Short mmCIF file of C-alpha atoms in Angstrom, two decimals:
data_model
loop_
_atom_site.label_atom_id
_atom_site.label_comp_id
_atom_site.label_asym_id
_atom_site.label_seq_id
_atom_site.Cartn_x
_atom_site.Cartn_y
_atom_site.Cartn_z
CA UNK A 1 -81.61 -58.36 -40.12
CA UNK A 2 -79.03 -58.00 -42.90
CA UNK A 3 -78.05 -54.54 -41.62
CA UNK A 4 -77.47 -55.98 -38.15
CA UNK A 5 -75.19 -58.69 -39.54
CA UNK A 6 -73.24 -56.20 -41.64
CA UNK A 7 -72.78 -53.88 -38.67
CA UNK A 8 -71.62 -56.74 -36.43
CA UNK A 9 -69.02 -58.31 -38.71
CA UNK A 10 -66.32 -55.62 -38.18
CA UNK A 11 -66.44 -56.25 -34.41
CA UNK A 12 -66.41 -60.04 -34.81
CA UNK A 13 -63.63 -60.06 -37.41
CA UNK A 14 -61.44 -57.58 -35.52
CA UNK A 15 -61.86 -59.57 -32.30
CA UNK A 16 -61.18 -62.90 -34.05
CA UNK A 17 -57.98 -61.70 -35.71
CA UNK A 18 -56.72 -60.07 -32.51
CA UNK A 19 -57.37 -63.17 -30.38
CA UNK A 20 -55.86 -65.44 -33.04
CA UNK A 21 -52.76 -63.26 -33.29
CA UNK A 22 -52.32 -63.29 -29.52
CA UNK A 23 -52.70 -67.08 -29.31
CA UNK A 24 -50.18 -67.60 -32.11
CA UNK A 25 -47.77 -65.14 -30.43
CA UNK A 26 -47.87 -62.87 -33.47
CA UNK A 27 -49.29 -60.19 -31.15
CA UNK A 28 -48.45 -59.27 -27.59
CA UNK A 29 -51.40 -58.66 -25.26
CA UNK A 30 -51.16 -54.89 -25.62
CA UNK A 31 -50.60 -55.33 -29.36
CA UNK A 32 -53.76 -57.43 -29.61
CA UNK A 33 -55.79 -54.74 -27.86
CA UNK A 34 -54.33 -52.09 -30.17
CA UNK A 35 -55.03 -54.27 -33.21
CA UNK A 36 -58.65 -54.75 -32.16
CA UNK A 37 -59.28 -51.03 -31.63
CA UNK A 38 -57.67 -50.04 -34.91
CA UNK A 39 -59.17 -52.94 -36.83
CA UNK A 40 -62.70 -52.31 -35.61
CA UNK A 41 -62.43 -48.62 -36.48
CA UNK A 42 -61.17 -49.27 -39.98
CA UNK A 43 -63.47 -52.19 -40.79
CA UNK A 44 -66.55 -50.22 -39.76
CA UNK A 45 -66.19 -47.83 -42.70
CA UNK A 46 -68.77 -48.41 -45.48
CA UNK A 47 -66.00 -48.37 -48.11
CA UNK A 48 -64.47 -51.76 -47.28
CA UNK A 49 -61.14 -51.16 -49.01
CA UNK A 50 -59.72 -49.71 -45.78
CA UNK A 51 -60.52 -52.73 -43.64
CA UNK A 52 -59.52 -55.24 -46.31
CA UNK A 53 -56.17 -53.52 -46.77
CA UNK A 54 -55.56 -53.54 -43.03
CA UNK A 55 -56.26 -57.30 -42.89
CA UNK A 56 -53.85 -57.93 -45.78
CA UNK A 57 -51.19 -55.81 -44.07
CA UNK A 58 -51.59 -57.69 -40.80
CA UNK A 59 -51.62 -61.20 -42.28
CA UNK A 60 -48.67 -60.67 -44.64
CA UNK A 61 -46.66 -58.74 -42.07
CA UNK A 62 -47.25 -61.40 -39.42
CA UNK A 63 -46.09 -64.14 -41.78
CA UNK A 64 -42.99 -62.14 -42.68
CA UNK A 65 -41.97 -61.77 -39.02
CA UNK A 66 -41.78 -65.55 -38.72
CA UNK A 67 -39.35 -65.85 -41.64
CA UNK A 68 -35.81 -65.99 -40.33
CA UNK A 69 -36.91 -65.28 -36.76
CA UNK A 70 -34.17 -67.53 -35.37
CA UNK A 71 -31.57 -65.55 -37.33
CA UNK A 72 -32.96 -62.25 -36.05
CA UNK A 73 -32.83 -63.59 -32.50
CA UNK A 74 -29.09 -64.20 -32.99
CA UNK A 75 -28.40 -60.82 -34.60
CA UNK A 76 -30.61 -58.57 -32.47
CA UNK A 77 -30.36 -58.44 -28.69
CA UNK A 78 -33.75 -58.67 -27.01
CA UNK A 79 -35.49 -59.59 -30.28
CA UNK A 80 -39.15 -60.49 -29.75
CA UNK A 81 -41.18 -62.79 -31.96
CA UNK A 82 -44.09 -60.36 -31.97
CA UNK A 83 -42.40 -58.14 -34.54
CA UNK A 84 -45.45 -56.54 -36.11
CA UNK A 85 -47.58 -57.01 -33.03
CA UNK A 86 -45.96 -54.69 -30.52
CA UNK A 87 -48.42 -51.87 -29.75
CA UNK A 88 -46.01 -49.07 -30.60
CA UNK A 89 -45.41 -50.41 -34.08
CA UNK A 90 -49.11 -51.23 -34.54
CA UNK A 91 -50.15 -47.68 -33.71
CA UNK A 92 -47.28 -46.11 -35.65
CA UNK A 93 -48.24 -48.00 -38.79
CA UNK A 94 -52.05 -47.98 -38.58
CA UNK A 95 -53.67 -45.66 -36.04
CA UNK A 96 -53.29 -42.33 -37.76
CA UNK A 97 -54.40 -43.80 -41.09
CA UNK A 98 -57.95 -43.99 -39.73
CA UNK A 99 -58.28 -40.25 -40.31
CA UNK A 100 -58.39 -41.01 -44.04
CA UNK A 101 -61.83 -42.57 -43.71
CA UNK A 102 -64.47 -40.25 -45.10
CA UNK A 103 -66.87 -41.16 -42.27
CA UNK A 104 -64.51 -41.74 -39.33
CA UNK A 105 -64.67 -39.57 -36.24
CA UNK A 106 -61.18 -38.31 -37.10
CA UNK A 107 -62.49 -37.12 -40.44
CA UNK A 108 -65.50 -35.47 -38.81
CA UNK A 109 -63.22 -33.49 -36.53
CA UNK A 110 -61.03 -32.47 -39.47
CA UNK A 111 -63.91 -31.74 -41.86
CA UNK A 112 -64.12 -27.99 -41.14
CA UNK A 113 -60.45 -27.71 -42.05
CA UNK A 114 -60.60 -30.06 -45.06
CA UNK A 115 -63.75 -28.72 -46.75
CA UNK A 116 -62.11 -25.63 -48.32
CA UNK A 117 -59.50 -27.87 -49.98
CA UNK A 118 -61.10 -31.27 -50.56
CA UNK A 119 -64.82 -30.60 -50.78
CA UNK A 120 -67.59 -32.74 -49.30
CA UNK A 121 -66.93 -36.47 -48.70
CA UNK A 122 -69.10 -38.00 -51.44
CA UNK A 123 -68.44 -41.10 -53.53
CA UNK A 124 -70.91 -40.63 -56.39
CA UNK A 125 -70.54 -38.71 -59.64
CA UNK A 126 -72.93 -38.27 -62.54
CA UNK A 127 -71.09 -41.23 -64.12
CA UNK A 128 -71.27 -43.87 -61.40
CA UNK A 129 -70.23 -44.77 -57.87
CA UNK A 130 -66.55 -43.98 -58.20
CA UNK A 131 -64.20 -43.45 -55.22
CA UNK A 132 -61.24 -42.78 -57.53
CA UNK A 133 -62.83 -40.19 -59.82
CA UNK A 134 -61.05 -36.86 -60.16
CA UNK A 135 -64.16 -34.70 -60.50
CA UNK A 136 -64.11 -31.76 -58.11
CA UNK A 137 -67.13 -32.92 -56.14
CA UNK A 138 -65.47 -36.25 -55.33
CA UNK A 139 -61.87 -35.16 -54.98
CA UNK A 140 -61.71 -35.86 -51.24
CA UNK A 141 -62.32 -39.56 -51.82
CA UNK A 142 -59.56 -39.83 -54.42
CA UNK A 143 -57.14 -37.85 -52.25
CA UNK A 144 -57.75 -39.97 -49.18
CA UNK A 145 -57.52 -43.27 -51.06
CA UNK A 146 -54.15 -42.37 -52.54
CA UNK A 147 -52.94 -41.13 -49.16
CA UNK A 148 -54.09 -44.42 -47.67
CA UNK A 149 -52.27 -46.30 -50.44
CA UNK A 150 -49.06 -44.39 -49.72
CA UNK A 151 -49.35 -45.01 -46.01
CA UNK A 152 -49.83 -48.77 -46.09
CA UNK A 153 -47.47 -49.32 -49.01
CA UNK A 154 -44.79 -47.61 -46.93
CA UNK A 155 -45.62 -49.63 -43.81
CA UNK A 156 -45.78 -53.05 -45.45
CA UNK A 157 -42.72 -52.26 -47.56
CA UNK A 158 -40.78 -51.32 -44.44
CA UNK A 159 -41.99 -54.41 -42.59
CA UNK A 160 -40.97 -56.79 -45.38
CA UNK A 161 -37.64 -55.02 -45.90
CA UNK A 162 -36.86 -55.27 -42.20
CA UNK A 163 -37.94 -58.89 -41.78
CA UNK A 164 -36.65 -60.31 -45.08
CA UNK A 165 -33.67 -58.04 -45.78
CA UNK A 166 -31.81 -59.60 -42.88
CA UNK A 167 -31.69 -62.86 -44.87
CA UNK A 168 -29.24 -61.32 -47.35
CA UNK A 169 -25.99 -63.27 -47.67
CA UNK A 170 -23.96 -60.07 -47.99
CA UNK A 171 -23.86 -57.36 -45.29
CA UNK A 172 -26.15 -54.36 -45.81
CA UNK A 173 -24.77 -50.98 -46.85
CA UNK A 174 -25.45 -47.86 -44.81
CA UNK A 175 -27.56 -45.59 -47.02
CA UNK A 176 -25.61 -42.45 -46.09
CA UNK A 177 -22.05 -43.72 -46.59
CA UNK A 178 -22.52 -46.97 -48.56
CA UNK A 179 -20.12 -48.78 -46.27
CA UNK A 180 -20.90 -52.31 -45.00
CA UNK A 181 -22.60 -52.44 -41.60
CA UNK A 182 -23.82 -55.29 -39.35
CA UNK A 183 -27.17 -56.86 -40.33
CA UNK A 184 -30.05 -55.15 -38.55
CA UNK A 185 -28.42 -51.71 -38.61
CA UNK A 186 -30.93 -48.88 -38.93
CA UNK A 187 -30.47 -47.35 -42.37
CA UNK A 188 -28.81 -50.44 -43.80
CA UNK A 189 -30.04 -51.40 -47.27
CA UNK A 190 -29.69 -54.56 -49.35
CA UNK A 191 -30.99 -55.84 -52.66
CA UNK A 192 -33.31 -58.30 -50.92
CA UNK A 193 -34.65 -55.65 -48.56
CA UNK A 194 -35.23 -53.09 -51.30
CA UNK A 195 -36.95 -55.66 -53.50
CA UNK A 196 -39.14 -56.69 -50.57
CA UNK A 197 -40.20 -53.08 -49.94
CA UNK A 198 -41.19 -52.65 -53.60
CA UNK A 199 -43.09 -55.94 -53.53
CA UNK A 200 -44.84 -54.95 -50.32
CA UNK A 201 -46.06 -51.71 -51.84
CA UNK A 202 -47.24 -53.49 -54.96
CA UNK A 203 -49.16 -56.00 -52.83
CA UNK A 204 -50.99 -53.17 -51.08
CA UNK A 205 -51.84 -51.60 -54.45
CA UNK A 206 -53.08 -54.94 -55.80
CA UNK A 207 -55.17 -55.54 -52.67
CA UNK A 208 -56.84 -52.15 -52.96
CA UNK A 209 -57.43 -52.61 -56.69
CA UNK A 210 -59.02 -56.02 -56.19
CA UNK A 211 -61.26 -54.76 -53.40
CA UNK A 212 -62.39 -51.67 -55.32
CA UNK A 213 -63.18 -53.87 -58.30
CA UNK A 214 -65.20 -56.22 -56.09
CA UNK A 215 -67.05 -53.26 -54.59
CA UNK A 216 -67.78 -51.98 -58.10
CA UNK A 217 -65.70 -48.93 -57.26
CA UNK A 218 -63.50 -48.99 -60.35
CA UNK A 219 -65.72 -46.64 -62.37
CA UNK A 220 -66.97 -49.20 -64.90
CA UNK A 221 -67.38 -46.98 -67.95
CA UNK A 222 -65.96 -47.00 -71.48
CA UNK A 223 -63.59 -44.07 -70.94
CA UNK A 224 -59.93 -45.21 -70.81
CA UNK A 225 -59.32 -42.83 -67.93
CA UNK A 226 -61.63 -44.93 -65.77
CA UNK A 227 -60.89 -48.30 -67.37
CA UNK A 228 -60.64 -51.08 -64.79
CA UNK A 229 -57.22 -52.32 -65.93
CA UNK A 230 -55.86 -48.80 -66.07
CA UNK A 231 -57.03 -47.93 -62.56
CA UNK A 232 -55.89 -51.27 -61.13
CA UNK A 233 -52.52 -51.03 -62.83
CA UNK A 234 -51.96 -47.53 -61.52
CA UNK A 235 -52.69 -48.61 -57.95
CA UNK A 236 -50.18 -51.46 -58.21
CA UNK A 237 -47.48 -49.30 -59.82
CA UNK A 238 -47.95 -46.38 -57.43
CA UNK A 239 -48.05 -48.81 -54.52
CA UNK A 240 -44.67 -50.20 -55.57
CA UNK A 241 -43.28 -46.67 -55.89
CA UNK A 242 -44.65 -45.75 -52.46
CA UNK A 243 -43.06 -48.87 -50.98
CA UNK A 244 -39.68 -47.97 -52.46
CA UNK A 245 -39.89 -44.31 -51.41
CA UNK A 246 -41.05 -45.28 -47.95
CA UNK A 247 -38.13 -47.64 -47.56
CA UNK A 248 -35.73 -44.91 -48.69
CA UNK A 249 -37.14 -42.33 -46.26
CA UNK A 250 -37.23 -44.82 -43.40
CA UNK A 251 -33.63 -45.88 -44.08
CA UNK A 252 -32.44 -42.28 -44.34
CA UNK A 253 -34.08 -41.35 -41.04
CA UNK A 254 -32.82 -44.55 -39.44
CA UNK A 255 -29.25 -43.83 -40.49
CA UNK A 256 -29.25 -40.26 -39.21
CA UNK A 257 -31.69 -39.50 -36.38
CA UNK A 258 -32.00 -43.03 -34.94
CA UNK A 259 -29.00 -44.48 -33.16
CA UNK A 260 -27.77 -48.01 -33.86
CA UNK A 261 -25.76 -49.61 -31.07
CA UNK A 262 -23.72 -52.75 -31.61
CA UNK A 263 -22.09 -55.18 -29.20
CA UNK A 264 -18.95 -56.55 -30.91
CA UNK A 265 -18.60 -59.36 -28.35
CA UNK A 266 -22.05 -60.85 -28.88
CA UNK A 267 -22.22 -59.56 -32.48
CA UNK A 268 -25.72 -58.24 -31.86
CA UNK A 269 -27.60 -55.03 -32.60
CA UNK A 270 -29.21 -53.54 -29.49
CA UNK A 271 -32.89 -52.59 -29.40
CA UNK A 272 -34.06 -49.08 -28.50
CA UNK A 273 -34.86 -50.18 -24.93
CA UNK A 274 -31.71 -52.29 -24.44
CA UNK A 275 -29.39 -51.26 -21.61
CA UNK A 276 -26.00 -50.26 -23.09
CA UNK A 277 -22.74 -51.53 -21.62
CA UNK A 278 -19.17 -50.29 -21.93
CA UNK A 279 -18.51 -52.72 -24.78
CA UNK A 280 -21.24 -51.24 -26.98
CA UNK A 281 -20.23 -49.14 -30.00
CA UNK A 282 -22.26 -46.67 -32.05
CA UNK A 283 -22.58 -47.82 -35.66
CA UNK A 284 -24.56 -44.85 -36.96
CA UNK A 285 -27.04 -42.11 -36.16
CA UNK A 286 -28.01 -39.94 -33.22
CA UNK A 287 -30.54 -41.00 -30.59
CA UNK A 288 -33.18 -38.42 -31.52
CA UNK A 289 -36.03 -40.69 -32.63
CA UNK A 290 -37.09 -44.20 -31.69
CA UNK A 291 -37.92 -46.89 -34.24
CA UNK A 292 -41.66 -46.32 -33.81
CA UNK A 293 -41.23 -42.57 -34.33
CA UNK A 294 -39.24 -43.19 -37.50
CA UNK A 295 -42.00 -45.50 -38.78
CA UNK A 296 -44.63 -42.90 -37.97
CA UNK A 297 -42.84 -40.02 -39.67
CA UNK A 298 -41.88 -41.96 -42.80
CA UNK A 299 -45.42 -43.30 -43.32
CA UNK A 300 -46.84 -39.83 -42.69
CA UNK A 301 -44.54 -38.27 -45.28
CA UNK A 302 -45.38 -40.84 -47.97
CA UNK A 303 -49.11 -40.62 -47.22
CA UNK A 304 -49.11 -36.82 -47.49
CA UNK A 305 -47.04 -36.96 -50.68
CA UNK A 306 -49.40 -39.39 -52.41
CA UNK A 307 -52.45 -37.60 -51.09
CA UNK A 308 -51.21 -34.34 -52.61
CA UNK A 309 -50.35 -36.04 -55.89
CA UNK A 310 -53.83 -37.56 -56.00
CA UNK A 311 -55.44 -34.23 -55.21
CA UNK A 312 -53.43 -32.51 -57.95
CA UNK A 313 -54.40 -35.33 -60.35
CA UNK A 314 -50.72 -36.05 -60.97
CA UNK A 315 -51.25 -39.77 -60.39
#
């Protein structure tokens, strides 16, 4: 009976959050479907830190999109309220992260390629149940958890920087030239936006630390290396670093390979799918990648970086 309840709760919770998000207009219909599929996949993993982190990302990101939404509607042409809930952004920031689950079907497909480098996906050592241990036989778990941390720290950091950075009283500076640009420009940075990205990463680290502690996954032994405060502190600090790095990479890509178009008459930034007119000027970048593609690449880069650092025991 208990097993049936535990196996049903990921479906129920994913469905509830998706329906709630759609009703509150935090998610579009297609975004709600995407959120359900991704949420159910990630919440079904026995190690609950993945699903819990996803929920935190969704709830905090959804709240952030509502802050200053009227201002964004004035500054961005075609701005939609469902900022985090559009399917492209949902998939760009969450779908590929499911491959980090040690028991997901993505991981099963990749296992033949990962085994020579990461070993078998086990969570136990001779010490205790310890997903973060650096012993060789458990290295895959540590690698994937740090990659997961990097991924979601980057995504939440970017979301908060985008949604809150626009509230800055001074115009943002283009990261490549450091000249003032209109608010909403891809690659524009501000003190508020940068601080928000660092805070977002730290929140992801704190969420993962709290969950692993609750799951007794913090390696509760006397060794300082596996001390609870040490492990939790490292997740928060590295989450903040991942948020800052992710924001930097996202801004750099946005300023160079993603075009920003501006209408000086309406004083609005155009969206990727906006129809340009003769009055539109190019603020920065080339139209090589869309916003979703930039999000995907930046989160992938940070996830791989932190996964490698975790594997090499450098963090």
